[in-house]
Amino acid sequence: MKLLVVEDEPKTANFLKRGFSEAGFVTDVAPDGVEALSLIQARPFDLIVLDLMLPGMDGLRVLTWLRESGFQAPVVILTARESVEDRVTGLELGADDYLVKPFAFAELLARVRTILRRPPLREPATLRVGDLELDLAAHRATRAGQRLDLTTREFALLSLLVRKAGEVLTRTMIAQSVWDMHFSGDTNVVDVSVRRLRGKLDDPFPQKLLRTVRGVGYVLESPE
Ligand code: CA
């Protein structure tokens, strides 16, 4: 997971970078809005932590620019401005969360993790991999136009695999994301669920989408 911290105060920026890095995130820092936008255009980020009071282009203008240009990753505003109007403005402009300074890093980290776990709000209603089609709003999956009869859990598992199509997901990642809990090594439940899903998703069809990566986990991808 890659984060961008937009913060002009070097001490806070370093503190955030260190904290997020220790928590396992790859973290870049931009000291102002212009630098932030050029970094965001140059490489993908999974989440932006955005200060509002920045030199030059302020945080709300950065946020407006991002959302107007179709940038979809979540944005968490971190700022000393604490008025209700500021919060409402930030959220209306497309921020996903808002935390007022001074803040506890543990809280920021918890919020960032929560946001990254939930599916993006602005994703398209239908996702496709090969002839598999997932209608997220209707909770319906079809292959080659044929309806797959999935349980709620199987649908959640398939949604995760489709959203991360082409990426190998470890059993632990799947367990945390679909069951929302921390498994201490026992990810057998994941294998059982994947096997059931595969029975419905792949077994009836000549082309297989779900592949086991030995010793690592699973990946869903179109065979072409
Ligand atoms: Ca600032």
Short mmCIF file of C-alpha atoms in Angstrom, two decimals, residues 1-199:
data_model
loop_
_atom_site.label_atom_id
_atom_site.label_comp_id
_atom_site.label_asym_id
_atom_site.label_seq_id
_atom_site.Cartn_x
_atom_site.Cartn_y
_atom_site.Cartn_z
CA MET A 1 0.00 0.00 0.00
CA LYS A 2 1.33 3.39 -0.99
CA LEU A 3 0.47 6.59 0.84
CA LEU A 4 1.13 10.22 0.10
CA VAL A 5 1.39 12.62 3.02
CA VAL A 6 0.86 16.26 1.99
CA GLU A 7 2.22 18.33 4.87
CA ASP A 8 4.34 21.48 4.91
CA GLU A 9 5.47 21.25 8.52
CA PRO A 10 8.67 19.13 8.35
CA LYS A 11 8.41 17.74 11.89
CA THR A 12 4.85 16.52 11.38
CA ALA A 13 5.70 15.23 7.90
CA ASN A 14 8.64 13.19 9.21
CA PHE A 15 6.63 11.89 12.13
CA LEU A 16 3.86 10.72 9.79
CA LYS A 17 6.26 9.21 7.30
CA ARG A 18 8.02 7.26 10.02
CA GLY A 19 4.79 6.09 11.63
CA PHE A 20 3.22 4.91 8.38
CA SER A 21 6.46 3.27 7.25
CA GLU A 22 6.68 1.36 10.53
CA ALA A 23 3.08 0.26 9.98
CA GLY A 24 4.11 -1.23 6.64
CA PHE A 25 3.06 1.49 4.21
CA VAL A 26 5.28 2.88 1.50
CA THR A 27 5.06 6.60 2.21
CA ASP A 28 5.96 9.65 0.14
CA VAL A 29 5.80 13.21 1.40
CA ALA A 30 4.90 16.36 -0.53
CA PRO A 31 5.53 19.71 1.21
CA ASP A 32 2.94 21.63 -0.82
CA GLY A 33 -0.02 21.22 -3.12
CA VAL A 34 1.81 21.66 -6.39
CA GLU A 35 4.36 18.99 -5.50
CA ALA A 36 1.51 16.72 -4.34
CA LEU A 37 -0.28 16.99 -7.67
CA SER A 38 2.86 16.30 -9.66
CA LEU A 39 3.59 13.18 -7.54
CA ILE A 40 0.00 11.97 -7.90
CA GLN A 41 0.15 12.37 -11.66
CA ALA A 42 3.45 10.51 -11.79
CA ARG A 43 2.55 7.41 -9.78
CA PRO A 44 -0.39 5.64 -8.15
CA PHE A 45 -1.25 6.11 -4.47
CA ASP A 46 -3.75 4.12 -2.44
CA LEU A 47 -4.56 6.97 -0.06
CA ILE A 48 -3.67 10.62 0.50
CA VAL A 49 -3.28 12.26 3.92
CA LEU A 50 -3.87 15.94 3.25
CA ASP A 51 -3.10 18.98 5.37
CA LEU A 52 -5.33 21.95 4.57
CA MET A 53 -3.12 24.93 5.33
CA LEU A 54 -0.38 24.62 2.77
CA PRO A 55 1.75 27.28 1.13
CA GLY A 56 0.54 28.31 -2.33
CA MET A 57 -2.26 25.97 -3.31
CA ASP A 58 -4.18 25.02 -0.15
CA GLY A 59 -5.48 21.56 0.68
CA LEU A 60 -9.09 22.20 -0.30
CA ARG A 61 -7.96 23.34 -3.75
CA VAL A 62 -5.79 20.24 -4.06
CA LEU A 63 -8.78 18.09 -3.12
CA THR A 64 -11.08 19.88 -5.57
CA TRP A 65 -8.55 19.47 -8.35
CA LEU A 66 -8.14 15.75 -7.57
CA ARG A 67 -11.84 14.96 -7.54
CA GLU A 68 -12.58 17.06 -10.61
CA SER A 69 -9.86 15.26 -12.51
CA GLY A 70 -11.38 11.89 -11.60
CA PHE A 71 -8.81 10.84 -8.98
CA GLN A 72 -10.53 8.12 -6.97
CA ALA A 73 -8.25 7.11 -4.11
CA PRO A 74 -9.43 8.05 -0.62
CA VAL A 75 -8.31 11.30 0.98
CA VAL A 76 -8.01 11.86 4.73
CA ILE A 77 -7.83 15.50 5.76
CA LEU A 78 -5.54 16.19 8.69
CA THR A 79 -5.69 19.77 9.85
CA ALA A 80 -5.65 22.26 12.68
CA ARG A 81 -8.87 23.79 11.33
CA GLU A 82 -11.62 22.38 13.44
CA SER A 83 -14.77 24.29 12.57
CA VAL A 84 -17.81 22.33 11.51
CA GLU A 85 -17.91 24.34 8.27
CA ASP A 86 -14.39 23.26 7.39
CA ARG A 87 -15.23 19.63 8.01
CA VAL A 88 -18.39 19.81 5.97
CA THR A 89 -16.60 21.58 3.13
CA GLY A 90 -13.83 18.99 3.15
CA LEU A 91 -16.24 16.07 3.12
CA GLU A 92 -18.44 17.68 0.46
CA LEU A 93 -15.42 18.19 -1.75
CA GLY A 94 -14.80 14.46 -1.62
CA ALA A 95 -12.64 13.76 1.43
CA ASP A 96 -13.26 10.36 3.02
CA ASP A 97 -12.39 11.33 6.56
CA TYR A 98 -11.29 14.31 8.61
CA LEU A 99 -9.03 14.39 11.65
CA VAL A 100 -8.19 17.49 13.66
CA LYS A 101 -4.67 18.29 14.94
CA PRO A 102 -3.37 17.58 17.50
CA PHE A 103 -4.15 13.95 16.79
CA ALA A 104 -3.11 10.55 18.10
CA PHE A 105 -1.18 8.69 15.43
CA ALA A 106 -2.84 5.42 16.47
CA GLU A 107 -6.23 6.92 15.62
CA LEU A 108 -5.07 8.19 12.26
CA LEU A 109 -3.58 4.80 11.46
CA ALA A 110 -6.78 3.02 12.50
CA ARG A 111 -8.88 5.30 10.29
CA VAL A 112 -6.55 4.89 7.33
CA ARG A 113 -6.70 1.11 7.69
CA THR A 114 -10.48 1.14 7.93
CA ILE A 115 -10.81 3.26 4.81
CA LEU A 116 -8.43 1.07 2.86
CA ARG A 117 -10.37 -2.03 3.84
CA ARG A 118 -13.68 -0.81 2.55
CA PRO A 119 -14.41 -0.92 -1.14
CA PRO A 120 -14.01 2.39 -2.95
CA LEU A 121 -17.20 4.44 -3.00
CA ARG A 122 -16.74 5.68 -6.49
CA GLU A 123 -16.06 2.39 -8.22
CA PRO A 124 -18.20 1.41 -11.17
CA ALA A 125 -21.33 -0.59 -10.37
CA THR A 126 -20.27 -3.43 -12.65
CA LEU A 127 -16.86 -5.09 -12.67
CA ARG A 128 -15.67 -7.47 -15.38
CA VAL A 129 -12.92 -10.03 -15.71
CA GLY A 130 -13.08 -12.05 -18.92
CA ASP A 131 -16.68 -13.26 -19.26
CA LEU A 132 -17.31 -12.79 -15.53
CA GLU A 133 -19.53 -9.85 -14.66
CA LEU A 134 -20.16 -8.61 -11.15
CA ASP A 135 -23.07 -6.29 -10.46
CA LEU A 136 -22.11 -4.82 -7.09
CA ALA A 137 -25.37 -3.02 -6.44
CA ALA A 138 -27.55 -6.03 -7.18
CA HIS A 139 -25.07 -8.52 -5.65
CA ARG A 140 -25.24 -10.58 -8.81
CA ALA A 141 -22.48 -12.49 -10.54
CA THR A 142 -22.72 -13.96 -14.03
CA ARG A 143 -20.37 -15.85 -16.31
CA ALA A 144 -21.08 -15.77 -20.03
CA GLY A 145 -24.50 -14.41 -19.09
CA GLN A 146 -25.19 -17.35 -16.77
CA ARG A 147 -26.13 -16.46 -13.20
CA LEU A 148 -23.84 -17.83 -10.45
CA ASP A 149 -25.70 -18.83 -7.32
CA LEU A 150 -23.40 -17.47 -4.58
CA THR A 151 -23.79 -17.04 -0.85
CA THR A 152 -23.19 -13.57 0.63
CA ARG A 153 -19.74 -14.62 1.77
CA GLU A 154 -18.85 -16.12 -1.58
CA PHE A 155 -19.96 -12.93 -3.28
CA ALA A 156 -17.78 -10.87 -0.91
CA LEU A 157 -14.83 -13.15 -1.64
CA LEU A 158 -15.40 -12.92 -5.38
CA SER A 159 -15.76 -9.11 -5.21
CA LEU A 160 -12.41 -8.87 -3.48
CA LEU A 161 -10.74 -11.11 -6.06
CA VAL A 162 -12.30 -9.15 -8.93
CA ARG A 163 -11.35 -5.77 -7.46
CA LYS A 164 -7.79 -7.01 -7.12
CA ALA A 165 -7.81 -8.93 -10.39
CA GLY A 166 -4.32 -9.86 -11.52
CA GLU A 167 -2.87 -9.44 -8.02
CA VAL A 168 -1.97 -12.43 -5.88
CA LEU A 169 -3.90 -12.25 -2.61
CA THR A 170 -2.54 -14.10 0.40
CA ARG A 171 -4.84 -16.13 2.60
CA THR A 172 -4.27 -13.65 5.41
CA MET A 173 -5.27 -10.71 3.21
CA ILE A 174 -8.40 -12.54 2.12
CA ALA A 175 -9.26 -13.52 5.70
CA GLN A 176 -8.89 -9.97 6.97
CA SER A 177 -10.79 -8.45 4.14
CA VAL A 178 -13.70 -10.88 3.81
CA TRP A 179 -14.06 -11.96 7.44
CA ASP A 180 -12.80 -8.69 8.88
CA MET A 181 -10.76 -10.44 11.51
CA HIS A 182 -7.19 -11.37 12.21
CA PHE A 183 -6.47 -15.01 11.69
CA SER A 184 -3.54 -16.31 13.63
CA GLY A 185 -2.23 -18.70 11.04
CA ASP A 186 -5.40 -20.72 10.61
CA THR A 187 -6.56 -19.68 7.18
CA ASN A 188 -8.12 -23.04 6.41
CA VAL A 189 -11.50 -21.34 6.24
CA VAL A 190 -10.19 -19.33 3.28
CA ASP A 191 -9.19 -22.46 1.38
CA VAL A 192 -12.55 -24.07 2.05
CA SER A 193 -14.41 -20.99 0.81
CA VAL A 194 -12.22 -20.64 -2.24
CA ARG A 195 -12.86 -24.28 -3.09
CA ARG A 196 -16.62 -23.76 -2.86
CA LEU A 197 -16.43 -20.59 -4.91
CA ARG A 198 -14.34 -22.31 -7.53
CA GLY A 199 -16.94 -25.06 -7.79
#
